[in-house]
Amino acid sequence: MLTSSTRIPEAKLSPPAFSANQVLRREIRERIGGSAAAKLVLVRAPAGFGKTTAMAQMREQMDAQGVATAWLTLDRADNDVSRFLGGLAEAAQRLGIEAPASPAPFDAVAALAGYDSSFALFLDDFEAVQEPAVLGLVRELVEYLPRRGQIVLGSRSLPDLGLGRLRARGQLIEIDTDRLRFSLEETRDFFGLRPQSLPNADLLSRLHSKTEGWPAALWLASLALERHGAETGFIERFSGAGSAVADYLAEDVLANQPREVRDFLLRTSVLRQLDASVCQALNPRTDSAAILAQLAAANLFLTPVRGDTGHEEGAWRYHSLFADFLRAQLAREHPEELARLHLAASGWYESRGRPVPAIDHAIEGGDHPHALVLLEQYAEQFLEQGRMRMLARWFAAVPQPLLRQRPLLQLIALWAICFTHGPWDAMRLLQESGCLDSPVPQVRNNAHTLIPLLLAMQDKHDEACEAGRQSLARLPTGLAFAEVVLLNVMAHILAVRGDRHEAQRLLEAARREQGNSTFNRMYTESLAGLFDLHEGRLRQATARLRMAVDSTHAVTYNHSHGNAWAGVLYAGAVYETNQLLQAEHLLNVYLPLARDVGLPDHMILSHVMRSRIAFHAGDIDAAFQALTELEYVGHHRQLPRVVSAAKLERSRMLLLQGNGPASRDELRRADDPQLWERERRQQLPAHDLDYFALAQARWEIAFGDAKAARAALATLDAELQAAVASNRHRRALKLRVLRALALQRTGEAQAALDEIGAVLQTASQEGFVRLILDEGPAAGALVHRYAGARAPGSDPILAEYLQRLLQIVGPVAFPAEAEASAANANAEPLTHKEIRVLQLLAEGYSNNAMAEKLFVSDSTVRTHLRNINAKLDAGSRTQAVAIARKLGMIR
């Protein structure tokens, strides 16, 4: 019986076993030995340069020095975030990090960031990783690596990990092709370890020159020399460099193997990993165990992939360069064998209960009918688990005419495409499939259940509602997954349209019918959490959303496209409680997935969150970049709401920087009357707290005169009444924060304190933080005033909450203090550089970000700040900015 659970093969977690005939890379080991300050060691070169061997020697050296090490070899399957995180968790535990006793998933990234012992994590074959979400996780891992932690990464290509910044900070060591080439001395050492006699110095020098010190070519040459001998003119007969040398030598080596061994090598080249059992399935007339033992003993071709793990059978792989050659040779010599070999491998994996490699081999061998037979057994199970990327990859490889013969599988393929490539591709393929008009009722009804989901994902909620009602009338369809998705989709659509009662009813129906579907469990709990959030129940919403994110972990550690829906919402709940590092970690996983799928609300929420986290950290350029990306995606996907949301948030950031004119211009560009009228009629998740009327009131409070502030107050009162009437209590809380700021602006100081006091009382019960503090220094000053005026000891929950808020806000410069300090400011003028530093400080840049922008060191920035404080008679950065604005030095 096949099983579909994800497991991490031992081979991925074990480096190649040390071999006595390896050349010690002393120079590389010495370079790494003095690299304690480096967070990342990048070993980068094409195939055959000994990256893995060099890394294995580094690991052995670190082990000897008492540094804990762990190894993870990556492959294309690690582009699935769930698979990567599963492997990372296993590697982290081998460093000595204990997984939590609770059933909650092990957050390996956070665990590594908090580990206080010396360790090195080795990630090999990193070029296999292209998924932005996985790259984002590794960037985060490197960024937050503790002082005694180090990542050693082997790759054929340059990874997108922000290497420029690491290089500038002195936190990157690069071992490139030139460093990996054998020196002439290392070439001599290499041949000294081989069984054949050492070529004389002149021949050795010529061989080294012809191969340019390429370790793989020298290895192949040594095998060829065992037959030809050094004095036969063999070295003179080949010329050139690179792959031509390798192909020439590999062909020569292969040609001189015994027929039985040669056939074995070619036939097993289709395998990614070799052990006696699977090799025997491909070579039934051969003693595969004996040949593997012979090759292993002679140290020919094979690289061990398991250490001492207690397995009865050893396991090996071919060197990647030689494997590529063998596969090409097999295709040239025996093209008719490929399908049979892949089918044999597929059958072996099928018999061992491993459907994923079984389907992979069936597809790679061109046996698409057998792949579809397996998919008919397991595709719905993978769908229920949310393994959409894997399903989409398989279905894309199957000829469409064959897939059309199995319409139910065709529909599963469309579900997978929807959650990986987005609703537009899925809608086009659905319309072309013929399933909507199928004469088979089960196929036709199932096809129609996709329509409301696809329309809602395209931001067409009114059309989606009508299509959904028609689909509900067609239930049951025979595909439980589709039916429960439909119930969830309609619950979401009706909630957007304001019919919360009917939405709750459908949600309960989905909960009753979801069975073992981890995907639908995630979907249902996500919606319930979203409803809680809008109604102001932050604690309950956070618990539900955490449960939704975790719902698939028990099966696959799955952070797949399926629960990106839950992940973005959970990141939002975490962000609200000011757990910014955890929110950033979640966004590194889920933002790229949400962007790929194209959910408008999730794209807006995730990009805006990323922008705000960067702004809070003082990385202003990154904050604006996140909004530029959001705007671009909106234009590309033809989603005007996404474009306007990016402009709305850019206006807010410019407002916080004190740039009123630019903020107003951006606000005007965000004004799309038709769009915002639709927003007033609907309850869209991304605009619960951020919409045009609120943004306009915010600007009038910050930059308008007293009359404009009073007009804003009237607008806020009307919006507040509507929010309370529709049970949108979180929105009501945000409106009351702005109302307090408006009262402060109109000179009604006591009314402002009363209003913010009521907000803080409510917010303290649920733990809202960013809803208040994202309004900037003005809100922080109001919180300070309320805390100072409040009688102590009356409410311990509120007191603890206020203390936490004040710690986050930090010192605040009040207008009267700024005026007094401005009057007493030193007469010595600021230099142009100091004014530039002060402007960047006012815009929110951190010391590190200012240093990078001004091309100076952190210490130089700190010196400028000390001089600025002294000249302005300021006691803090905040006060310095307030004084400078009062004096007209900066905007």
XYZ file of N, CA and C in Angstrom, residues 618-767:
450
model
N 13.650 50.981 10.190
C 14.490 52.042 9.653
C 15.017 51.754 8.264
N 14.538 50.685 7.611
C 14.971 50.376 6.246
C 13.938 50.981 5.287
N 14.027 52.300 5.124
C 12.993 53.042 4.393
C 12.968 52.661 2.920
N 14.134 52.421 2.351
C 14.185 52.039 0.937
C 13.438 50.721 0.709
N 13.643 49.774 1.603
C 12.939 48.488 1.485
C 11.442 48.676 1.671
N 11.057 49.608 2.534
C 9.632 49.864 2.757
C 8.963 50.363 1.478
N 9.603 51.319 0.818
C 9.043 51.827 -0.437
C 9.108 50.771 -1.546
N 10.170 49.951 -1.529
C 10.299 48.912 -2.552
C 9.154 47.915 -2.475
N 8.743 47.547 -1.270
C 7.632 46.602 -1.119
C 6.355 47.160 -1.744
N 6.138 48.469 -1.610
C 4.937 49.081 -2.188
C 5.052 49.206 -3.698
N 6.259 49.441 -4.189
C 6.468 49.479 -5.647
C 6.164 48.119 -6.255
N 6.615 47.050 -5.572
C 6.323 45.696 -6.049
C 4.822 45.429 -6.061
N 4.135 45.877 -5.016
C 2.688 45.681 -4.940
C 1.989 46.411 -6.084
N 2.399 47.638 -6.337
C 1.784 48.408 -7.413
C 2.025 47.741 -8.767
N 3.241 47.243 -8.964
C 3.566 46.560 -10.222
C 2.688 45.323 -10.417
N 2.555 44.517 -9.364
C 1.730 43.311 -9.465
C 0.284 43.682 -9.783
N -0.198 44.764 -9.165
C -1.568 45.207 -9.444
C -1.774 45.581 -10.891
N -0.806 46.317 -11.465
C -0.898 46.672 -12.887
C -0.816 45.422 -13.753
N 0.125 44.533 -13.413
C 0.342 43.330 -14.222
C -0.887 42.425 -14.219
N -1.542 42.315 -13.062
C -2.718 41.441 -12.950
C -4.017 42.167 -13.278
N -3.913 43.443 -13.623
C -5.083 44.270 -13.933
C -6.068 44.283 -12.756
N -5.513 44.604 -11.588
C -6.303 44.694 -10.361
C -6.192 46.117 -9.822
N -7.107 47.013 -10.205
C -7.019 48.419 -9.780
C -7.006 48.594 -8.267
N -7.707 47.715 -7.541
C -7.740 47.839 -6.084
C -6.353 47.642 -5.483
N -5.586 46.744 -6.041
C -4.227 46.495 -5.559
C -3.340 47.715 -5.826
N -3.486 48.313 -7.006
C -2.701 49.510 -7.349
C -3.037 50.651 -6.393
N -4.326 50.887 -6.167
C -4.737 51.980 -5.284
C -4.293 51.739 -3.845
N -4.303 50.482 -3.416
C -3.868 50.167 -2.048
C -2.395 50.505 -1.860
N -1.573 50.240 -2.880
C -0.146 50.580 -2.797
C 0.029 52.092 -2.675
N -0.737 52.843 -3.436
C -0.632 54.309 -3.382
C -1.140 54.844 -2.046
N -2.190 54.247 -1.523
C -2.743 54.668 -0.245
C -1.707 54.486 0.872
N -1.028 53.340 0.869
C -0.028 53.095 1.908
C 1.204 53.975 1.712
N 1.556 54.262 0.467
C 2.694 55.164 0.208
C 2.382 56.561 0.743
N 1.124 56.985 0.590
C 0.704 58.274 1.135
C 0.853 58.290 2.650
N 0.493 57.201 3.312
C 0.615 57.121 4.770
C 2.074 57.215 5.201
N 2.970 56.533 4.463
C 4.384 56.579 4.829
C 4.959 57.979 4.648
N 4.592 58.632 3.559
C 5.060 59.998 3.337
C 4.533 60.931 4.416
N 3.307 60.682 4.871
C 2.746 61.473 5.973
C 3.590 61.307 7.237
N 3.976 60.061 7.550
C 4.792 59.810 8.738
C 6.172 60.453 8.622
N 6.635 60.641 7.393
C 7.922 61.311 7.179
C 7.804 62.830 7.248
N 6.567 63.322 7.402
C 6.359 64.765 7.468
C 6.276 65.448 6.132
N 6.156 64.680 5.062
C 6.124 65.236 3.703
C 4.666 65.384 3.260
N 4.025 66.452 3.713
C 2.606 66.659 3.447
C 2.241 66.757 1.981
N 2.946 67.596 1.194
C 2.575 67.720 -0.224
C 2.675 66.403 -0.981
N 3.772 65.662 -0.774
C 3.927 64.388 -1.484
C 2.867 63.388 -1.034
N 2.553 63.397 0.271
C 1.523 62.507 0.793
C 0.167 62.827 0.172
N -0.154 64.117 0.053
C -1.433 64.523 -0.547
C -1.495 64.118 -2.011
N -0.388 64.299 -2.747
C -0.366 63.926 -4.167
C -0.598 62.425 -4.340
N 0.031 61.637 -3.491
C -0.134 60.180 -3.590
C -1.555 59.779 -3.221
N -2.146 60.483 -2.272
C -3.529 60.215 -1.874
C -4.478 60.504 -3.031
N -4.234 61.588 -3.727
C -5.074 61.916 -4.892
C -4.948 60.854 -5.980
N -3.740 60.334 -6.161
C -3.554 59.287 -7.174
C -4.265 57.993 -6.784
N -4.462 57.803 -5.478
C -5.159 56.597 -5.019
C -6.670 56.716 -5.125
N -7.165 57.912 -5.411
C -8.605 58.151 -5.401
C -9.242 57.638 -6.684
N -9.943 56.527 -6.557
C -10.715 55.943 -7.655
C -12.149 55.826 -7.144
N -13.016 56.816 -7.466
C -14.359 56.860 -6.863
C -15.143 55.563 -7.012
N -15.068 54.961 -8.180
C -15.824 53.730 -8.404
C -15.329 52.601 -7.493
N -14.010 52.527 -7.349
C -13.413 51.483 -6.516
C -13.794 51.668 -5.054
N -13.654 52.906 -4.552
C -13.911 53.130 -3.130
C -15.401 53.112 -2.811
N -16.246 53.347 -3.815
C -17.682 53.175 -3.607
C -17.997 51.693 -3.421
N -17.329 50.829 -4.204
C -17.501 49.379 -4.023
C -17.011 48.949 -2.643
N -15.907 49.544 -2.208
C -15.374 49.217 -0.874
C -16.380 49.566 0.215
N -17.152 50.641 0.027
C -18.145 51.031 1.028
C -19.272 50.004 1.112
N -19.564 49.369 -0.001
C -20.651 48.379 -0.033
C -20.184 47.006 0.453
N -18.899 46.744 0.376
C -18.374 45.424 0.698
C -17.447 45.498 1.915
N -17.207 44.359 2.521
C -16.312 44.286 3.674
C -15.069 43.492 3.267
N -14.161 44.180 2.585
C -12.971 43.552 2.032
C -11.872 43.497 3.100
N -11.265 42.327 3.312
C -10.294 42.179 4.411
C -9.147 43.184 4.379
N -8.635 43.502 3.204
C -7.473 44.394 3.135
C -7.824 45.837 3.471
N -9.120 46.178 3.472
C -9.522 47.572 3.677
C -10.347 47.764 4.947
N -10.236 46.808 5.848
C -10.934 46.983 7.110
C -10.365 48.192 7.860
N -9.041 48.380 7.788
C -8.406 49.499 8.486
C -7.801 50.533 7.547
N -7.714 50.241 6.278
C -7.058 51.147 5.330
C -7.962 51.360 4.114
N -8.623 52.526 4.094
C -9.470 52.849 2.954
C -9.436 54.363 2.753
N -10.002 54.822 1.640
C -9.747 56.193 1.212
C -10.291 57.237 2.190
N -11.517 57.067 2.660
C -12.108 58.081 3.545
C -11.290 58.223 4.824
N -10.825 57.106 5.371
C -10.008 57.151 6.574
C -8.665 57.829 6.286
N -8.051 57.493 5.153
C -6.754 58.077 4.796
C -6.869 59.584 4.582
N -7.966 59.994 3.981
C -8.168 61.424 3.750
C -8.326 62.179 5.078
N -9.064 61.583 6.018
C -9.215 62.194 7.340
C -7.869 62.257 8.058
N -7.082 61.213 7.936
C -5.751 61.190 8.555
C -4.887 62.347 8.050
N -4.932 62.588 6.729
C -4.107 63.662 6.157
C -4.578 65.033 6.659
N -5.876 65.238 6.704
C -6.409 66.533 7.169
C -6.027 66.789 8.629
N -6.024 65.742 9.436
C -5.627 65.898 10.843
C -4.151 66.291 10.937
N -3.315 65.669 10.118
C -1.873 65.901 10.209
C -1.454 67.235 9.604
N -2.060 67.639 8.480
C -1.537 68.795 7.739
C -2.564 69.909 7.500
N -3.840 69.616 7.752
C -4.853 70.645 7.527
C -4.911 71.641 8.678
N -5.693 72.681 8.490
C -5.878 73.658 9.568
C -6.978 73.165 10.513
N -7.318 73.996 11.491
C -8.314 73.595 12.494
C -9.661 73.286 11.847
N -10.026 74.048 10.836
C -11.300 73.815 10.149
C -11.297 72.454 9.465
N -10.171 72.123 8.798
C -10.062 70.824 8.124
C -10.113 69.694 9.148
N -9.475 69.911 10.307
C -9.488 68.882 11.348
C -10.906 68.646 11.868
N -11.699 69.742 11.999
C -13.090 69.582 12.450
C -13.918 68.842 11.402
N -13.651 69.122 10.118
C -14.347 68.391 9.054
C -13.971 66.909 9.093
N -12.688 66.624 9.359
C -12.238 65.236 9.473
C -12.931 64.556 10.643
N -13.129 65.289 11.731
C -13.800 64.751 12.905
C -15.240 64.355 12.580
N -15.901 65.177 11.797
C -17.268 64.857 11.385
C -17.303 63.595 10.517
N -16.328 63.477 9.609
C -16.230 62.274 8.760
C -16.014 61.040 9.620
N -15.108 61.140 10.578
C -14.804 60.003 11.445
C -16.015 59.592 12.269
N -16.814 60.559 12.732
C -18.021 60.234 13.503
C -19.001 59.423 12.661
N -19.173 59.830 11.405
C -20.090 59.100 10.521
C -19.565 57.689 10.230
N -18.261 57.580 9.988
C -17.656 56.272 9.716
C -17.743 55.375 10.945
N -17.570 55.962 12.110
C -17.625 55.193 13.352
C -19.022 54.630 13.582
N -20.031 55.430 13.322
C -21.411 54.973 13.488
C -21.701 53.792 12.565
N -21.220 53.881 11.316
C -21.442 52.793 10.360
C -20.689 51.534 10.765
N -19.469 51.692 11.275
C -18.663 50.540 11.681
C -19.303 49.800 12.849
N -19.795 50.520 13.829
C -20.429 49.901 14.986
C -21.711 49.181 14.561
N -22.452 49.794 13.652
C -23.712 49.196 13.193
C -23.486 47.868 12.484
N -22.342 47.711 11.844
C -22.069 46.474 11.100
C -21.142 45.524 11.868
N -20.983 45.776 13.173
C -20.150 44.919 14.039
C -18.685 44.865 13.620
N -18.206 45.900 12.961
C -16.792 45.966 12.573
C -16.040 46.705 13.689
N -15.876 46.014 14.803
C -15.365 46.662 16.006
C -13.874 46.986 15.898
N -13.134 46.212 15.124
C -11.719 46.571 14.938
C -11.609 47.886 14.180
N -12.422 48.041 13.134
C -12.425 49.305 12.392
C -12.842 50.456 13.312
N -13.832 50.204 14.151
C -14.292 51.251 15.071
C -13.163 51.697 15.993
N -12.354 50.740 16.441
C -11.232 51.078 17.313
C -10.224 51.974 16.587
N -9.918 51.647 15.343
C -8.988 52.474 14.548
C -9.565 53.877 14.348
N -10.847 53.966 14.053
C -11.472 55.275 13.842
C -11.427 56.120 15.121
N -11.538 55.469 16.256
C -11.489 56.212 17.517
C -10.074 56.723 17.817
N -9.053 55.976 17.381
C -7.676 56.488 17.513
C -7.534 57.780 16.718
N -8.010 57.767 15.478
C -7.930 58.963 14.642
C -8.811 60.084 15.204
N -9.920 59.701 15.799
C -10.797 60.713 16.406
C -10.080 61.428 17.560
N -9.326 60.659 18.347
C -8.558 61.265 19.436
C -7.512 62.236 18.891
N -6.856 61.850 17.793
C -5.869 62.741 17.180
C -6.529 64.007 16.625
N -7.738 63.849 16.076
C -8.455 65.014 15.547
C -8.842 65.969 16.682
N -9.295 65.424 17.786
C -9.642 66.262 18.941
C -8.409 66.998 19.468
N -7.268 66.296 19.482
C -6.019 66.936 19.898
C -5.678 68.088 18.965
N -5.907 67.860 17.672
C -5.563 68.879 16.659
C -6.455 70.107 16.774
N -7.710 69.905 17.188
C -8.635 71.043 17.291
C -8.525 71.751 18.645
N -7.585 71.321 19.488
C -7.359 71.974 20.769
C -8.181 71.441 21.909
N -8.919 70.345 21.691
C -9.744 69.754 22.751
C -8.932 68.659 23.454
N -7.933 69.104 24.235
C -6.959 68.181 24.812
C -7.595 67.150 25.738
N -8.514 67.582 26.617
C -9.117 66.639 27.566
C -10.005 65.630 26.850
N -10.746 66.100 25.848
C -11.584 65.180 25.069
C -10.717 64.150 24.341
N -9.552 64.620 23.858
C -8.627 63.703 23.184
C -8.135 62.639 24.153
N -7.784 63.038 25.387
C -7.321 62.077 26.390
C -8.431 61.098 26.764
N -9.654 61.595 26.878
C -10.775 60.702 27.195
C -10.984 59.669 26.089
N -10.876 60.137 24.853
C -11.090 59.232 23.706
C -9.994 58.182 23.628
N -8.733 58.598 23.754
C -7.643 57.612 23.663
C -7.680 56.680 24.871
N -8.150 57.200 26.014
C -8.288 56.338 27.193
C -9.283 55.219 26.952
N -10.409 55.550 26.337
C -11.414 54.524 26.030
C -10.860 53.497 25.040
N -10.098 53.978 24.057
C -9.466 53.073 23.085
C -8.506 52.124 23.799
N -7.671 52.661 24.659
C -6.665 51.857 25.351
C -7.303 50.841 26.285
N -8.403 51.214 26.922
C -9.122 50.266 27.780
C -9.557 49.050 26.968
N -10.168 49.295 25.825
C -10.646 48.199 24.970
C -9.479 47.410 24.392
N -8.484 48.130 23.874
C -7.348 47.484 23.220
C -6.562 46.604 24.183
N -6.493 47.011 25.459
C -5.714 46.241 26.430
C -6.315 44.860 26.669
N -7.628 44.731 26.504
C -8.289 43.440 26.732
C -7.916 42.421 25.646
N -7.645 42.898 24.443
C -7.356 42.001 23.323
C -5.893 42.036 22.877
N -5.144 43.059 23.313
C -3.730 43.115 22.963
C -3.422 43.837 21.673
